[in-house]
Amino acid sequence: IFMAACLVTGGVASHRAAGFLLRLEGVEPRAEVTVSGERALRPSGVVVHRVASHGPRDAEVRDGIPRTRITPSLVGLAAVLAPPALEAALDDALARGIVSCGQLERRIEGARRGQAGVAALRRLLDLRQGQRWTQSELERRLFALLRDAAIPLPVPQYELVLPGGRRAYLDFAWPELRLALEGDSYRH
């Protein structure tokens, strides 16, 4: 369906289609494409987004399907996903190392003023700058609970050096209080 949408419109899979193809957590499949220029066919069941032009670094072809790369995909997802789903997709991409906060910062610096989703992505990036981030849905939910409760925010994935030089990572820590919080689940 994604390839058909690209062929009919002359566009590239983007937004939820690209996020799904990138296997980002929390992204459901949806036929969504981005096209350059003024006119584009709008086939039934396909969401078409228009941009003035695509840069050559914005798209790639994987498994025969043209799609937006990770940074424009996340910016697109920020415009169409609910905050919890966007947070899950962003954290998944960061944890897998397929994007960095710096890459996303540079991308949204170049975004046009008022572009949909940029403010939401900026808020999430501001929380994550310079830190390791959560590694599971349980940790994301736990962090959201702490944030929503107006508790001082902990350091996620706090590195602890043990005797003998071995390293451990605590899910959340308040180092100045010598306090840590671990979120356990059946899966993790």
PDB file of C-alpha atoms in Angstrom:
ATOM      1  CA  ILE A   1       0.000   0.000   0.000  1.00  0.00           C
ATOM      2  CA  PHE A   2       2.877   2.422   0.769  1.00  0.00           C
ATOM      3  CA  MET A   3       4.561   1.788  -2.574  1.00  0.00           C
ATOM      4  CA  ALA A   4       1.245   2.192  -4.402  1.00  0.00           C
ATOM      5  CA  ALA A   5       0.624   5.518  -2.651  1.00  0.00           C
ATOM      6  CA  CYS A   6       4.097   6.722  -3.677  1.00  0.00           C
ATOM      7  CA  LEU A   7       3.633   5.644  -7.299  1.00  0.00           C
ATOM      8  CA  VAL A   8       0.193   7.225  -7.677  1.00  0.00           C
ATOM      9  CA  THR A   9       1.155  10.558  -6.111  1.00  0.00           C
ATOM     10  CA  GLY A  10       4.799  10.798  -7.114  1.00  0.00           C
ATOM     11  CA  GLY A  11       5.638  11.360  -3.466  1.00  0.00           C
ATOM     12  CA  VAL A  12       7.579   9.600  -0.736  1.00  0.00           C
ATOM     13  CA  ALA A  13       6.198   7.675   2.227  1.00  0.00           C
ATOM     14  CA  SER A  14       6.227  10.058   5.181  1.00  0.00           C
ATOM     15  CA  HIS A  15       4.729  10.747   8.603  1.00  0.00           C
ATOM     16  CA  ARG A  16       3.024   7.547   9.901  1.00  0.00           C
ATOM     17  CA  ALA A  17       3.968   5.511   6.813  1.00  0.00           C
ATOM     18  CA  ALA A  18       7.667   6.328   7.246  1.00  0.00           C
ATOM     19  CA  GLY A  19       7.478   5.833  11.015  1.00  0.00           C
ATOM     20  CA  PHE A  20       5.903   2.426  10.510  1.00  0.00           C
ATOM     21  CA  LEU A  21       8.517   1.470   7.898  1.00  0.00           C
ATOM     22  CA  LEU A  22      11.219   2.569  10.354  1.00  0.00           C
ATOM     23  CA  ARG A  23       9.522   0.282  12.911  1.00  0.00           C
ATOM     24  CA  LEU A  24       9.169   3.089  15.437  1.00  0.00           C
ATOM     25  CA  GLU A  25       7.324   2.160  18.592  1.00  0.00           C
ATOM     26  CA  GLY A  26       3.810   3.563  18.888  1.00  0.00           C
ATOM     27  CA  VAL A  27       3.349   4.252  15.148  1.00  0.00           C
ATOM     28  CA  GLU A  28       0.390   2.599  13.447  1.00  0.00           C
ATOM     29  CA  PRO A  29       0.497   2.123   9.656  1.00  0.00           C
ATOM     30  CA  ARG A  30      -1.242   4.746   7.545  1.00  0.00           C
ATOM     31  CA  ALA A  31      -0.845   5.502   3.845  1.00  0.00           C
ATOM     32  CA  GLU A  32       0.753   8.926   4.066  1.00  0.00           C
ATOM     33  CA  VAL A  33       3.002  10.616   1.507  1.00  0.00           C
ATOM     34  CA  THR A  34       4.754  13.925   1.040  1.00  0.00           C
ATOM     35  CA  VAL A  35       4.910  15.478  -2.426  1.00  0.00           C
ATOM     36  CA  SER A  36       6.834  18.456  -3.782  1.00  0.00           C
ATOM     37  CA  GLY A  37       5.149  21.197  -5.744  1.00  0.00           C
ATOM     38  CA  GLU A  38       1.676  22.487  -6.297  1.00  0.00           C
ATOM     39  CA  ARG A  39      -0.374  19.622  -7.643  1.00  0.00           C
ATOM     40  CA  ALA A  40      -0.734  16.060  -6.527  1.00  0.00           C
ATOM     41  CA  LEU A  41      -3.344  13.399  -6.944  1.00  0.00           C
ATOM     42  CA  ARG A  42      -5.181  12.664  -3.716  1.00  0.00           C
ATOM     43  CA  PRO A  43      -6.208   9.037  -3.986  1.00  0.00           C
ATOM     44  CA  SER A  44      -8.845   7.772  -1.620  1.00  0.00           C
ATOM     45  CA  GLY A  45      -7.356   6.461   1.630  1.00  0.00           C
ATOM     46  CA  VAL A  46      -4.042   8.283   1.190  1.00  0.00           C
ATOM     47  CA  VAL A  47      -3.094  11.344   3.236  1.00  0.00           C
ATOM     48  CA  VAL A  48      -1.060  13.717   1.057  1.00  0.00           C
ATOM     49  CA  HIS A  49       1.195  16.390   2.571  1.00  0.00           C
ATOM     50  CA  ARG A  50       2.672  19.071   0.341  1.00  0.00           C
ATOM     51  CA  VAL A  51       6.029  20.809   0.685  1.00  0.00           C
ATOM     52  CA  ALA A  52       7.590  23.464  -1.533  1.00  0.00           C
ATOM     53  CA  SER A  53      10.548  21.165  -2.218  1.00  0.00           C
ATOM     54  CA  HIS A  54      12.338  18.144  -0.832  1.00  0.00           C
ATOM     55  CA  GLY A  55      16.059  18.306  -0.226  1.00  0.00           C
ATOM     56  CA  PRO A  56      18.096  15.361  -1.514  1.00  0.00           C
ATOM     57  CA  ARG A  57      18.945  14.466   2.091  1.00  0.00           C
ATOM     58  CA  ASP A  58      15.290  14.293   3.128  1.00  0.00           C
ATOM     59  CA  ALA A  59      14.451  10.986   1.438  1.00  0.00           C
ATOM     60  CA  GLU A  60      15.928   7.577   0.822  1.00  0.00           C
ATOM     61  CA  VAL A  61      14.822   4.331  -0.780  1.00  0.00           C
ATOM     62  CA  ARG A  62      14.658   1.287   1.498  1.00  0.00           C
ATOM     63  CA  ASP A  63      13.244  -2.064   0.465  1.00  0.00           C
ATOM     64  CA  GLY A  64      12.223  -0.422  -2.808  1.00  0.00           C
ATOM     65  CA  ILE A  65      10.002   2.180  -1.120  1.00  0.00           C
ATOM     66  CA  PRO A  66      10.908   5.879  -1.199  1.00  0.00           C
ATOM     67  CA  ARG A  67      10.485   7.349   2.267  1.00  0.00           C
ATOM     68  CA  THR A  68      11.587  10.265   4.377  1.00  0.00           C
ATOM     69  CA  ARG A  69      14.702   9.763   6.473  1.00  0.00           C
ATOM     70  CA  ILE A  70      14.508   9.592  10.256  1.00  0.00           C
ATOM     71  CA  THR A  71      14.717  13.313  11.107  1.00  0.00           C
ATOM     72  CA  PRO A  72      12.018  14.541   8.694  1.00  0.00           C
ATOM     73  CA  SER A  73       9.956  11.484   9.641  1.00  0.00           C
ATOM     74  CA  LEU A  74      10.010  12.427  13.332  1.00  0.00           C
ATOM     75  CA  VAL A  75       9.159  16.052  12.541  1.00  0.00           C
ATOM     76  CA  GLY A  76       6.242  14.788  10.445  1.00  0.00           C
ATOM     77  CA  LEU A  77       5.141  12.425  13.204  1.00  0.00           C
ATOM     78  CA  ALA A  78       5.173  15.326  15.659  1.00  0.00           C
ATOM     79  CA  ALA A  79       2.487  16.974  13.520  1.00  0.00           C
ATOM     80  CA  VAL A  80       0.144  13.966  13.435  1.00  0.00           C
ATOM     81  CA  LEU A  81       0.657  11.841  16.573  1.00  0.00           C
ATOM     82  CA  ALA A  82      -0.765  12.292  20.048  1.00  0.00           C
ATOM     83  CA  PRO A  83       1.941  13.258  22.580  1.00  0.00           C
ATOM     84  CA  PRO A  84       2.302   9.771  24.167  1.00  0.00           C
ATOM     85  CA  ALA A  85       2.772   8.107  20.767  1.00  0.00           C
ATOM     86  CA  LEU A  86       5.269  10.771  19.666  1.00  0.00           C
ATOM     87  CA  GLU A  87       7.204  10.331  22.896  1.00  0.00           C
ATOM     88  CA  ALA A  88       7.314   6.541  22.372  1.00  0.00           C
ATOM     89  CA  ALA A  89       8.534   6.942  18.763  1.00  0.00           C
ATOM     90  CA  LEU A  90      11.186   9.487  19.741  1.00  0.00           C
ATOM     91  CA  ASP A  91      12.475   7.435  22.660  1.00  0.00           C
ATOM     92  CA  ASP A  92      12.600   4.312  20.498  1.00  0.00           C
ATOM     93  CA  ALA A  93      14.644   6.122  17.838  1.00  0.00           C
ATOM     94  CA  LEU A  94      17.008   7.572  20.471  1.00  0.00           C
ATOM     95  CA  ALA A  95      17.417   4.234  22.289  1.00  0.00           C
ATOM     96  CA  ARG A  96      18.158   2.428  18.994  1.00  0.00           C
ATOM     97  CA  GLY A  97      20.693   5.094  18.068  1.00  0.00           C
ATOM     98  CA  ILE A  98      19.114   5.875  14.687  1.00  0.00           C
ATOM     99  CA  VAL A  99      18.877   9.576  15.552  1.00  0.00           C
ATOM    100  CA  SER A 100      20.394  11.929  18.091  1.00  0.00           C
ATOM    101  CA  CYS A 101      18.981  14.944  19.878  1.00  0.00           C
ATOM    102  CA  GLY A 102      21.534  17.075  18.032  1.00  0.00           C
ATOM    103  CA  GLN A 103      20.359  15.873  14.619  1.00  0.00           C
ATOM    104  CA  LEU A 104      16.766  16.683  15.514  1.00  0.00           C
ATOM    105  CA  GLU A 105      17.778  20.067  16.939  1.00  0.00           C
ATOM    106  CA  ARG A 106      19.434  20.984  13.644  1.00  0.00           C
ATOM    107  CA  ARG A 107      16.400  19.790  11.707  1.00  0.00           C
ATOM    108  CA  ILE A 108      13.853  21.808  13.672  1.00  0.00           C
ATOM    109  CA  GLU A 109      16.072  24.908  13.670  1.00  0.00           C
ATOM    110  CA  GLY A 110      15.564  24.964   9.909  1.00  0.00           C
ATOM    111  CA  ALA A 111      11.795  24.384  10.137  1.00  0.00           C
ATOM    112  CA  ARG A 112       9.513  27.155   9.021  1.00  0.00           C
ATOM    113  CA  ARG A 113       7.967  29.257  11.775  1.00  0.00           C
ATOM    114  CA  GLY A 114       4.743  27.737  13.072  1.00  0.00           C
ATOM    115  CA  GLN A 115       5.298  24.372  11.378  1.00  0.00           C
ATOM    116  CA  ALA A 116       2.947  21.811  12.897  1.00  0.00           C
ATOM    117  CA  GLY A 117       4.521  19.575  15.522  1.00  0.00           C
ATOM    118  CA  VAL A 118       7.788  21.470  15.940  1.00  0.00           C
ATOM    119  CA  ALA A 119       6.808  22.906  19.344  1.00  0.00           C
ATOM    120  CA  ALA A 120       5.821  19.459  20.665  1.00  0.00           C
ATOM    121  CA  LEU A 121       9.070  17.928  19.445  1.00  0.00           C
ATOM    122  CA  ARG A 122      11.063  20.832  20.911  1.00  0.00           C
ATOM    123  CA  ARG A 123       9.496  20.231  24.374  1.00  0.00           C
ATOM    124  CA  LEU A 124      10.406  16.538  24.264  1.00  0.00           C
ATOM    125  CA  LEU A 125      13.954  17.281  23.103  1.00  0.00           C
ATOM    126  CA  ASP A 126      14.465  19.849  25.855  1.00  0.00           C
ATOM    127  CA  LEU A 127      13.769  17.129  28.436  1.00  0.00           C
ATOM    128  CA  ARG A 128      16.224  14.726  26.816  1.00  0.00           C
ATOM    129  CA  GLN A 129      19.233  16.935  26.058  1.00  0.00           C
ATOM    130  CA  GLY A 130      22.529  15.535  27.258  1.00  0.00           C
ATOM    131  CA  GLN A 131      20.997  12.484  28.940  1.00  0.00           C
ATOM    132  CA  ARG A 132      20.622   8.817  28.296  1.00  0.00           C
ATOM    133  CA  TRP A 133      16.960   8.180  27.948  1.00  0.00           C
ATOM    134  CA  THR A 134      14.328   5.692  28.996  1.00  0.00           C
ATOM    135  CA  GLN A 135      14.511   2.222  27.555  1.00  0.00           C
ATOM    136  CA  SER A 136      10.987   0.890  27.940  1.00  0.00           C
ATOM    137  CA  GLU A 137       7.354   1.904  27.822  1.00  0.00           C
ATOM    138  CA  LEU A 138       7.169   1.383  31.599  1.00  0.00           C
ATOM    139  CA  GLU A 139      10.025   3.854  32.139  1.00  0.00           C
ATOM    140  CA  ARG A 140       8.376   6.411  29.819  1.00  0.00           C
ATOM    141  CA  ARG A 141       5.115   6.113  31.744  1.00  0.00           C
ATOM    142  CA  LEU A 142       6.891   6.369  35.070  1.00  0.00           C
ATOM    143  CA  PHE A 143       8.754   9.490  33.942  1.00  0.00           C
ATOM    144  CA  ALA A 144       5.472  11.021  32.722  1.00  0.00           C
ATOM    145  CA  LEU A 145       3.881  10.336  36.125  1.00  0.00           C
ATOM    146  CA  LEU A 146       6.786  12.047  37.897  1.00  0.00           C
ATOM    147  CA  ARG A 147       6.657  15.007  35.494  1.00  0.00           C
ATOM    148  CA  ASP A 148       2.881  15.384  35.797  1.00  0.00           C
ATOM    149  CA  ALA A 149       3.103  15.225  39.604  1.00  0.00           C
ATOM    150  CA  ALA A 150       5.454  18.239  39.526  1.00  0.00           C
ATOM    151  CA  ILE A 151       8.151  16.251  41.321  1.00  0.00           C
ATOM    152  CA  PRO A 152      11.690  17.456  40.549  1.00  0.00           C
ATOM    153  CA  LEU A 153      12.730  15.504  37.472  1.00  0.00           C
ATOM    154  CA  PRO A 154      15.249  12.696  37.944  1.00  0.00           C
ATOM    155  CA  VAL A 155      18.203  11.810  35.738  1.00  0.00           C
ATOM    156  CA  PRO A 156      17.132   8.899  33.486  1.00  0.00           C
ATOM    157  CA  GLN A 157      19.574   6.000  33.028  1.00  0.00           C
ATOM    158  CA  TYR A 158      21.941   7.346  35.661  1.00  0.00           C
ATOM    159  CA  GLU A 159      25.378   5.728  35.405  1.00  0.00           C
ATOM    160  CA  LEU A 160      26.662   4.258  38.663  1.00  0.00           C
ATOM    161  CA  VAL A 161      30.272   3.033  38.908  1.00  0.00           C
ATOM    162  CA  LEU A 162      30.480   0.040  41.226  1.00  0.00           C
ATOM    163  CA  PRO A 163      33.517  -1.196  43.176  1.00  0.00           C
ATOM    164  CA  GLY A 164      35.879  -2.880  40.754  1.00  0.00           C
ATOM    165  CA  GLY A 165      34.924  -0.480  37.943  1.00  0.00           C
ATOM    166  CA  ARG A 166      31.798  -2.259  36.778  1.00  0.00           C
ATOM    167  CA  ARG A 167      29.006   0.066  35.634  1.00  0.00           C
ATOM    168  CA  ALA A 168      25.291  -0.122  36.269  1.00  0.00           C
ATOM    169  CA  TYR A 169      22.497   2.109  35.056  1.00  0.00           C
ATOM    170  CA  LEU A 170      19.662   3.137  37.348  1.00  0.00           C
ATOM    171  CA  ASP A 171      16.329   3.822  35.648  1.00  0.00           C
ATOM    172  CA  PHE A 172      15.976   7.155  37.468  1.00  0.00           C
ATOM    173  CA  ALA A 173      18.146   8.914  40.015  1.00  0.00           C
ATOM    174  CA  TRP A 174      18.245  12.058  42.068  1.00  0.00           C
ATOM    175  CA  PRO A 175      22.027  11.989  42.711  1.00  0.00           C
ATOM    176  CA  GLU A 176      21.995  14.987  45.060  1.00  0.00           C
ATOM    177  CA  LEU A 177      19.555  13.077  47.294  1.00  0.00           C
ATOM    178  CA  ARG A 178      21.304   9.729  46.803  1.00  0.00           C
ATOM    179  CA  LEU A 179      17.930   8.374  45.730  1.00  0.00           C
ATOM    180  CA  ALA A 180      17.139   6.001  42.864  1.00  0.00           C
ATOM    181  CA  LEU A 181      13.999   4.542  41.378  1.00  0.00           C
ATOM    182  CA  GLU A 182      13.876   1.360  39.330  1.00  0.00           C
ATOM    183  CA  GLY A 183      10.864   0.431  37.221  1.00  0.00           C
ATOM    184  CA  ASP A 184      10.522  -3.320  36.890  1.00  0.00           C
ATOM    185  CA  SER A 185       8.186  -5.259  34.654  1.00  0.00           C
ATOM    186  CA  TYR A 186       7.734  -8.809  33.493  1.00  0.00           C
ATOM    187  CA  ARG A 187       9.457  -8.008  30.192  1.00  0.00           C
ATOM    188  CA  HIS A 188      12.411  -5.985  31.584  1.00  0.00           C
TER     189      HIS A 188
END
